[in-house]
PDB file of C-alpha atoms in Angstrom:
ATOM      1  CA  ALA A 102       0.039  -0.078  -0.071  1.00 68.00           C
ATOM      2  CA  GLN A 103       1.073   3.512  -0.652  1.00 76.00           C
ATOM      3  CA  SER A 104       0.460   6.380   1.627  1.00 87.00           C
ATOM      4  CA  VAL A 105       1.879   9.818   2.731  1.00 91.00           C
ATOM      5  CA  THR A 106       2.175  11.429   6.219  1.00 95.00           C
ATOM      6  CA  GLN A 107       2.309  15.104   6.625  1.00 96.00           C
ATOM      7  CA  LEU A 108       4.176  15.622   9.879  1.00 95.00           C
ATOM      8  CA  ASP A 109       2.649  18.947  10.860  1.00 95.00           C
ATOM      9  CA  SER A 110      -1.057  19.913  10.883  1.00 95.00           C
ATOM     10  CA  HIS A 111      -0.169  23.590  11.316  1.00 97.00           C
ATOM     11  CA  VAL A 112       2.870  25.532  10.407  1.00 98.00           C
ATOM     12  CA  SER A 113       3.260  29.334  11.209  1.00 98.00           C
ATOM     13  CA  VAL A 114       6.014  31.577   9.765  1.00 97.00           C
ATOM     14  CA  SER A 115       6.684  35.161   9.560  1.00 97.00           C
ATOM     15  CA  GLU A 116       6.623  36.899   6.205  1.00 97.00           C
ATOM     16  CA  GLY A 117      10.000  36.889   4.582  1.00 97.00           C
ATOM     17  CA  THR A 118      11.235  33.769   6.479  1.00 98.00           C
ATOM     18  CA  PRO A 119      11.711  30.309   4.893  1.00 98.00           C
ATOM     19  CA  VAL A 120       8.791  27.627   4.794  1.00 98.00           C
ATOM     20  CA  LEU A 121       9.258  24.019   5.384  1.00 98.00           C
ATOM     21  CA  LEU A 122       6.257  21.676   5.121  1.00 98.00           C
ATOM     22  CA  ARG A 123       7.297  17.964   5.860  1.00 98.00           C
ATOM     23  CA  CYS A 124       6.103  14.816   4.082  1.00 97.00           C
ATOM     24  CA  ASN A 125       7.021  11.285   4.332  1.00 96.00           C
ATOM     25  CA  TYR A 126       5.766   8.661   1.927  1.00 92.00           C
ATOM     26  CA  SER A 127       5.420   4.876   2.050  1.00 88.00           C
ATOM     27  CA  SER A 128       5.560   3.026  -1.268  1.00 76.00           C
ATOM     28  CA  SER A 129       6.580  -0.394  -2.460  1.00 70.00           C
ATOM     29  CA  TYR A 130       7.556   1.104  -5.897  1.00 74.00           C
ATOM     30  CA  SER A 131       9.179   4.108  -7.130  1.00 74.00           C
ATOM     31  CA  PRO A 132       6.491   6.645  -6.520  1.00 82.00           C
ATOM     32  CA  SER A 133       5.060   9.738  -8.226  1.00 87.00           C
ATOM     33  CA  LEU A 134       4.643  12.529  -5.657  1.00 91.00           C
ATOM     34  CA  PHE A 135       2.833  15.739  -5.684  1.00 93.00           C
ATOM     35  CA  TRP A 136       2.121  18.966  -3.692  1.00 96.00           C
ATOM     36  CA  TYR A 137      -1.052  20.538  -4.114  1.00 96.00           C
ATOM     37  CA  VAL A 138      -2.248  23.790  -2.533  1.00 96.00           C
ATOM     38  CA  GLN A 139      -5.820  24.768  -1.509  1.00 94.00           C
ATOM     39  CA  HIS A 140      -6.774  28.370  -0.993  1.00 91.00           C
ATOM     40  CA  PRO A 141     -10.033  28.943   0.762  1.00 84.00           C
ATOM     41  CA  ASN A 142     -13.181  28.516  -1.419  1.00 76.00           C
ATOM     42  CA  LYS A 143     -10.876  27.603  -4.336  1.00 81.00           C
ATOM     43  CA  GLY A 144     -10.037  24.409  -6.133  1.00 84.00           C
ATOM     44  CA  LEU A 145      -6.861  22.390  -5.577  1.00 92.00           C
ATOM     45  CA  GLN A 146      -3.830  23.568  -7.580  1.00 93.00           C
ATOM     46  CA  LEU A 147      -0.728  21.606  -8.441  1.00 93.00           C
ATOM     47  CA  LEU A 148       2.441  23.206  -6.942  1.00 95.00           C
ATOM     48  CA  LEU A 149       4.932  20.612  -8.233  1.00 94.00           C
ATOM     49  CA  LYS A 150       5.438  16.912  -9.031  1.00 90.00           C
ATOM     50  CA  TYR A 151       8.112  14.246  -8.900  1.00 89.00           C
ATOM     51  CA  THR A 152       8.033  11.582 -11.503  1.00 81.00           C
ATOM     52  CA  SER A 153      11.466   9.928 -11.175  1.00 75.00           C
ATOM     53  CA  ALA A 154      13.342  12.619 -13.165  1.00 74.00           C
ATOM     54  CA  ALA A 155      15.527  15.197 -11.133  1.00 83.00           C
ATOM     55  CA  THR A 156      15.210  14.773  -7.364  1.00 88.00           C
ATOM     56  CA  LEU A 157      14.956  18.497  -6.802  1.00 94.00           C
ATOM     57  CA  VAL A 158      11.695  19.680  -8.254  1.00 94.00           C
ATOM     58  CA  LYS A 159      10.982  23.315  -8.767  1.00 95.00           C
ATOM     59  CA  GLY A 160       7.297  24.342  -8.873  1.00 94.00           C
ATOM     60  CA  ILE A 161       5.236  27.599  -9.241  1.00 94.00           C
ATOM     61  CA  ASN A 162       5.401  30.592  -6.896  1.00 94.00           C
ATOM     62  CA  GLY A 163       8.988  29.900  -5.781  1.00 96.00           C
ATOM     63  CA  PHE A 164       8.189  26.559  -4.200  1.00 97.00           C
ATOM     64  CA  GLU A 165      10.442  23.470  -4.495  1.00 97.00           C
ATOM     65  CA  ALA A 166      10.672  20.019  -3.044  1.00 97.00           C
ATOM     66  CA  GLU A 167      13.388  17.502  -2.928  1.00 94.00           C
ATOM     67  CA  PHE A 168      12.778  13.592  -3.299  1.00 92.00           C
ATOM     68  CA  LYS A 169      15.092  11.697  -0.698  1.00 92.00           C
ATOM     69  CA  LYS A 170      14.572   8.020  -1.257  1.00 89.00           C
ATOM     70  CA  SER A 171      16.958   7.243   1.705  1.00 90.00           C
ATOM     71  CA  GLU A 172      14.891   9.119   4.100  1.00 92.00           C
ATOM     72  CA  THR A 173      11.382   8.481   2.127  1.00 92.00           C
ATOM     73  CA  SER A 174      10.749  12.150   2.308  1.00 94.00           C
ATOM     74  CA  PHE A 175       9.471  14.743  -0.159  1.00 96.00           C
ATOM     75  CA  HIS A 176       9.574  18.213   1.895  1.00 97.00           C
ATOM     76  CA  LEU A 177       8.213  21.259   0.546  1.00 98.00           C
ATOM     77  CA  THR A 178      10.269  24.471   0.799  1.00 98.00           C
ATOM     78  CA  LYS A 179      10.286  28.130  -0.007  1.00 98.00           C
ATOM     79  CA  PRO A 180      13.017  30.549   0.833  1.00 97.00           C
ATOM     80  CA  SER A 181      10.778  33.442   1.750  1.00 97.00           C
ATOM     81  CA  ALA A 182       7.230  33.208   2.665  1.00 97.00           C
ATOM     82  CA  HIS A 183       4.668  35.747   1.226  1.00 96.00           C
ATOM     83  CA  MET A 184       1.272  36.567   2.741  1.00 96.00           C
ATOM     84  CA  SER A 185      -0.354  35.020  -0.241  1.00 95.00           C
ATOM     85  CA  ASP A 186       1.193  31.732   0.551  1.00 96.00           C
ATOM     86  CA  ALA A 187      -1.198  31.207   3.389  1.00 96.00           C
ATOM     87  CA  ALA A 188      -3.281  28.217   2.395  1.00 96.00           C
ATOM     88  CA  GLU A 189      -3.670  24.378   3.083  1.00 96.00           C
ATOM     89  CA  TYR A 190      -0.966  22.371   1.486  1.00 98.00           C
ATOM     90  CA  PHE A 191      -1.310  18.581   0.552  1.00 97.00           C
ATOM     91  CA  CYS A 192       1.337  15.929  -0.069  1.00 96.00           C
ATOM     92  CA  VAL A 193       0.068  13.400  -2.492  1.00 94.00           C
ATOM     93  CA  VAL A 194       1.254  10.205  -3.910  1.00 90.00           C
ATOM     94  CA  ARG A 195      -0.101   8.483  -7.043  1.00 85.00           C
ATOM     95  CA  LEU A 196      -0.715   4.831  -7.057  1.00 71.00           C
ATOM     96  CA  ALA A 197       1.271   2.581  -9.325  1.00 66.00           C
ATOM     97  CA  GLY A 198      -0.437   1.081 -12.315  1.00 63.00           C
ATOM     98  CA  SER A 199      -2.937   2.320 -14.812  1.00 52.00           C
ATOM     99  CA  ALA A 200      -5.537   3.653 -12.460  1.00 63.00           C
ATOM    100  CA  ARG A 201      -3.535   6.844 -11.708  1.00 70.00           C
ATOM    101  CA  GLN A 202      -5.327   7.431  -8.562  1.00 80.00           C
ATOM    102  CA  LEU A 203      -3.955  10.008  -5.852  1.00 87.00           C
ATOM    103  CA  THR A 204      -3.805   9.419  -2.186  1.00 89.00           C
ATOM    104  CA  PHE A 205      -3.764  12.688  -0.259  1.00 93.00           C
ATOM    105  CA  GLY A 206      -2.068  13.464   3.042  1.00 94.00           C
ATOM    106  CA  SER A 207      -4.083  15.036   5.840  1.00 94.00           C
ATOM    107  CA  GLY A 208      -2.934  18.510   5.060  1.00 96.00           C
ATOM    108  CA  THR A 209      -0.781  21.272   6.606  1.00 97.00           C
ATOM    109  CA  GLN A 210      -2.335  24.666   7.267  1.00 97.00           C
ATOM    110  CA  LEU A 211       0.085  27.374   6.608  1.00 97.00           C
ATOM    111  CA  THR A 212      -0.148  30.701   8.313  1.00 97.00           C
ATOM    112  CA  VAL A 213       1.974  33.710   7.347  1.00 97.00           C
ATOM    113  CA  LEU A 214       2.286  36.471   9.912  1.00 96.00           C
ATOM    114  CA  PRO A 215       3.017  39.957   8.914  1.00 94.00           C
TER     115      PRO A 215
ATOM    116  CA  GLU B 103      -8.825  26.649 -21.558  1.00 63.00           C
ATOM    117  CA  ALA B 104     -11.856  26.434 -19.315  1.00 80.00           C
ATOM    118  CA  GLY B 105     -11.307  24.584 -15.992  1.00 91.00           C
ATOM    119  CA  VAL B 106     -13.441  22.046 -14.272  1.00 95.00           C
ATOM    120  CA  ALA B 107     -16.933  23.263 -13.538  1.00 95.00           C
ATOM    121  CA  GLN B 108     -19.088  22.212 -10.689  1.00 96.00           C
ATOM    122  CA  SER B 109     -22.478  23.306  -9.388  1.00 96.00           C
ATOM    123  CA  PRO B 110     -23.933  24.207  -7.010  1.00 97.00           C
ATOM    124  CA  ARG B 111     -21.183  25.626  -5.015  1.00 95.00           C
ATOM    125  CA  TYR B 112     -23.092  25.406  -1.867  1.00 96.00           C
ATOM    126  CA  LYS B 113     -26.043  23.226  -0.686  1.00 97.00           C
ATOM    127  CA  ILE B 114     -27.767  22.834   2.584  1.00 98.00           C
ATOM    128  CA  ILE B 115     -30.269  20.023   3.191  1.00 97.00           C
ATOM    129  CA  GLU B 116     -31.699  18.126   6.039  1.00 97.00           C
ATOM    130  CA  LYS B 117     -30.973  14.574   6.778  1.00 96.00           C
ATOM    131  CA  ARG B 118     -32.733  11.886   4.758  1.00 97.00           C
ATOM    132  CA  GLN B 119     -33.140  14.355   1.927  1.00 97.00           C
ATOM    133  CA  SER B 120     -31.545  13.801  -1.439  1.00 97.00           C
ATOM    134  CA  VAL B 121     -29.071  15.865  -3.302  1.00 98.00           C
ATOM    135  CA  ALA B 122     -27.171  15.899  -6.671  1.00 98.00           C
ATOM    136  CA  PHE B 123     -23.937  17.530  -7.760  1.00 98.00           C
ATOM    137  CA  TRP B 124     -22.877  18.293 -11.259  1.00 97.00           C
ATOM    138  CA  CYS B 125     -19.471  18.313 -12.841  1.00 97.00           C
ATOM    139  CA  ASN B 126     -18.203  19.322 -16.330  1.00 96.00           C
ATOM    140  CA  PRO B 127     -14.662  18.348 -16.916  1.00 95.00           C
ATOM    141  CA  ILE B 128     -12.001  19.959 -19.158  1.00 94.00           C
ATOM    142  CA  SER B 129     -12.944  19.373 -22.706  1.00 92.00           C
ATOM    143  CA  GLY B 130     -11.317  16.348 -23.965  1.00 90.00           C
ATOM    144  CA  HIS B 131     -10.289  14.782 -20.603  1.00 91.00           C
ATOM    145  CA  ALA B 132     -11.406  11.078 -20.593  1.00 90.00           C
ATOM    146  CA  THR B 133     -10.852  10.475 -16.894  1.00 91.00           C
ATOM    147  CA  LEU B 134     -13.227  12.017 -14.250  1.00 94.00           C
ATOM    148  CA  TYR B 135     -12.829  11.712 -10.424  1.00 95.00           C
ATOM    149  CA  TRP B 136     -15.137  12.504  -7.492  1.00 97.00           C
ATOM    150  CA  TYR B 137     -13.598  13.125  -4.122  1.00 97.00           C
ATOM    151  CA  GLN B 138     -15.004  13.704  -0.747  1.00 97.00           C
ATOM    152  CA  GLN B 139     -13.141  16.154   1.541  1.00 95.00           C
ATOM    153  CA  ILE B 140     -14.330  16.169   5.121  1.00 95.00           C
ATOM    154  CA  LEU B 141     -13.388  19.219   7.127  1.00 91.00           C
ATOM    155  CA  GLY B 142      -9.620  18.832   8.369  1.00 88.00           C
ATOM    156  CA  GLN B 143      -8.955  15.995   6.071  1.00 90.00           C
ATOM    157  CA  GLY B 144      -7.455  15.373   2.677  1.00 93.00           C
ATOM    158  CA  PRO B 145      -9.609  14.535  -0.112  1.00 94.00           C
ATOM    159  CA  LYS B 146     -10.724  10.903  -0.406  1.00 94.00           C
ATOM    160  CA  LEU B 147     -11.557   9.402  -3.873  1.00 93.00           C
ATOM    161  CA  LEU B 148     -15.131   8.275  -4.124  1.00 96.00           C
ATOM    162  CA  ILE B 149     -15.315   7.124  -7.777  1.00 95.00           C
ATOM    163  CA  GLN B 150     -13.201   7.182 -11.116  1.00 93.00           C
ATOM    164  CA  PHE B 151     -14.573   7.099 -14.522  1.00 93.00           C
ATOM    165  CA  GLN B 152     -12.758   6.364 -17.731  1.00 90.00           C
ATOM    166  CA  ASN B 153     -15.012   7.831 -20.454  1.00 89.00           C
ATOM    167  CA  ASN B 154     -18.434   6.501 -19.300  1.00 87.00           C
ATOM    168  CA  GLY B 155     -17.160   3.392 -17.632  1.00 91.00           C
ATOM    169  CA  VAL B 156     -16.279   3.022 -13.890  1.00 92.00           C
ATOM    170  CA  VAL B 157     -12.680   2.217 -13.159  1.00 90.00           C
ATOM    171  CA  ASP B 158     -12.926   2.155  -9.398  1.00 90.00           C
ATOM    172  CA  ASP B 159     -15.835   2.836  -7.022  1.00 93.00           C
ATOM    173  CA  SER B 160     -14.472   0.762  -4.140  1.00 91.00           C
ATOM    174  CA  GLN B 161     -14.735   3.648  -1.790  1.00 92.00           C
ATOM    175  CA  LEU B 162     -18.234   4.777  -2.755  1.00 95.00           C
ATOM    176  CA  PRO B 163     -21.087   4.072  -0.177  1.00 94.00           C
ATOM    177  CA  LYS B 164     -23.141   2.448  -2.745  1.00 94.00           C
ATOM    178  CA  ASP B 165     -26.259   2.132  -0.304  1.00 95.00           C
ATOM    179  CA  ARG B 166     -26.671   5.934  -0.475  1.00 97.00           C
ATOM    180  CA  PHE B 167     -24.247   7.300  -3.218  1.00 97.00           C
ATOM    181  CA  SER B 168     -24.461   7.071  -6.965  1.00 97.00           C
ATOM    182  CA  ALA B 169     -22.724   8.497  -9.764  1.00 97.00           C
ATOM    183  CA  GLU B 170     -22.944   8.388 -13.540  1.00 96.00           C
ATOM    184  CA  ARG B 171     -21.306   9.704 -16.600  1.00 94.00           C
ATOM    185  CA  LEU B 172     -23.567   8.647 -19.367  1.00 83.00           C
ATOM    186  CA  LYS B 173     -22.071  10.294 -22.377  1.00 88.00           C
ATOM    187  CA  GLY B 174     -18.450  10.244 -21.289  1.00 86.00           C
ATOM    188  CA  VAL B 175     -18.517  14.053 -20.778  1.00 92.00           C
ATOM    189  CA  ASP B 176     -20.183  15.617 -17.647  1.00 95.00           C
ATOM    190  CA  SER B 177     -21.043  13.570 -14.390  1.00 97.00           C
ATOM    191  CA  THR B 178     -23.580  13.675 -11.576  1.00 97.00           C
ATOM    192  CA  LEU B 179     -23.109  12.526  -7.988  1.00 98.00           C
ATOM    193  CA  LYS B 180     -26.203  11.731  -6.020  1.00 98.00           C
ATOM    194  CA  ILE B 181     -26.665  11.176  -2.334  1.00 98.00           C
ATOM    195  CA  GLN B 182     -30.086   9.609  -1.168  1.00 97.00           C
ATOM    196  CA  PRO B 183     -30.725   9.655   1.566  1.00 96.00           C
ATOM    197  CA  ALA B 184     -28.150  12.082   3.160  1.00 97.00           C
ATOM    198  CA  LYS B 185     -26.643  11.434   6.620  1.00 97.00           C
ATOM    199  CA  LEU B 186     -25.160  14.125   8.841  1.00 97.00           C
ATOM    200  CA  GLU B 187     -21.626  12.660   8.261  1.00 96.00           C
ATOM    201  CA  ASP B 188     -21.963  13.417   4.554  1.00 97.00           C
ATOM    202  CA  SER B 189     -21.306  17.071   5.362  1.00 98.00           C
ATOM    203  CA  ALA B 190     -18.241  17.931   3.287  1.00 97.00           C
ATOM    204  CA  VAL B 191     -16.828  19.404   0.152  1.00 96.00           C
ATOM    205  CA  TYR B 192     -17.283  17.154  -2.934  1.00 97.00           C
ATOM    206  CA  LEU B 193     -14.659  17.836  -5.336  1.00 96.00           C
ATOM    207  CA  CYS B 194     -14.535  16.886  -9.131  1.00 96.00           C
ATOM    208  CA  ALA B 195     -11.341  16.421 -11.078  1.00 95.00           C
ATOM    209  CA  SER B 196     -10.229  15.381 -14.587  1.00 93.00           C
ATOM    210  CA  SER B 197      -7.390  14.243 -16.523  1.00 90.00           C
ATOM    211  CA  SER B 198      -6.213  13.431 -20.015  1.00 86.00           C
ATOM    212  CA  ASN B 199      -4.847  10.095 -21.145  1.00 68.00           C
ATOM    213  CA  SER B 200      -1.823  11.722 -22.802  1.00 57.00           C
ATOM    214  CA  GLY B 201       1.474  12.598 -21.438  1.00 50.00           C
ATOM    215  CA  THR B 202       4.644  10.660 -20.106  1.00 49.00           C
ATOM    216  CA  ARG B 203       4.342   8.294 -17.342  1.00 48.00           C
ATOM    217  CA  GLY B 204       3.427   9.863 -14.055  1.00 44.00           C
ATOM    218  CA  SER B 205       2.297  13.125 -15.711  1.00 51.00           C
ATOM    219  CA  TYR B 206      -1.388  12.510 -15.689  1.00 68.00           C
ATOM    220  CA  GLU B 207      -2.035  15.691 -13.968  1.00 82.00           C
ATOM    221  CA  GLN B 208      -5.588  16.079 -12.271  1.00 89.00           C
ATOM    222  CA  TYR B 209      -7.259  19.423 -12.600  1.00 91.00           C
ATOM    223  CA  PHE B 210      -9.751  20.086  -9.722  1.00 93.00           C
ATOM    224  CA  GLY B 211     -12.867  22.082  -9.675  1.00 94.00           C
ATOM    225  CA  PRO B 212     -13.886  24.563  -6.921  1.00 93.00           C
ATOM    226  CA  GLY B 213     -16.002  21.969  -5.148  1.00 94.00           C
ATOM    227  CA  THR B 214     -19.456  21.851  -3.812  1.00 96.00           C
ATOM    228  CA  ARG B 215     -19.831  22.392  -0.080  1.00 96.00           C
ATOM    229  CA  LEU B 216     -22.590  20.254   1.359  1.00 98.00           C
ATOM    230  CA  THR B 217     -24.105  20.941   4.825  1.00 98.00           C
ATOM    231  CA  VAL B 218     -26.453  18.223   6.154  1.00 98.00           C
ATOM    232  CA  THR B 219     -28.482  19.334   9.240  1.00 97.00           C
TER     233      THR B 219
END
């Protein structure tokens, strides 16, 4: 079975400081991993994805994530937080095989303080 | 390119009533998904369609939930009768069948927020 664990349900940072949202995965196969963001009353938006190419993945809005097989981690980072980054972030694993189904973590709520 | 459309955006019903949600995927997307997102949790897949056929409905509570995609384009999800625990956001997503392995990106609609009282 494949799953993801988001280690923090809430993260609070000050504007201009670095962001770190942690995610560990469990997979029997080489996984495809994603980070999605959900702003209030808006649909989920793909931030970035890892699909067995480069282990450091760059996404939109200055976010990036590094796939570390030895640590089974896929943490999301950003050098400098902006007020508009405040949202819910989901780490997601895609099931192997043709179904292409996504399994979501429980989410991390990011608060950005002025 | 127009995104995934869903309606209504909000719905309040009493328990034991019925409700239906509608989704129109991105044009040309063969795969359509319905998710349930309970407050404080990540979305959970309810059902997946490939064109007008069901690929997986293993997590759909079939005693009260039903879904169809008759012409392989838009889809409806129905709950009858609703229970209090069905209060959630119902998300629709779609993806195409093209692209390299692992790049079947799912595009999500804004969701329908259901409150059952």
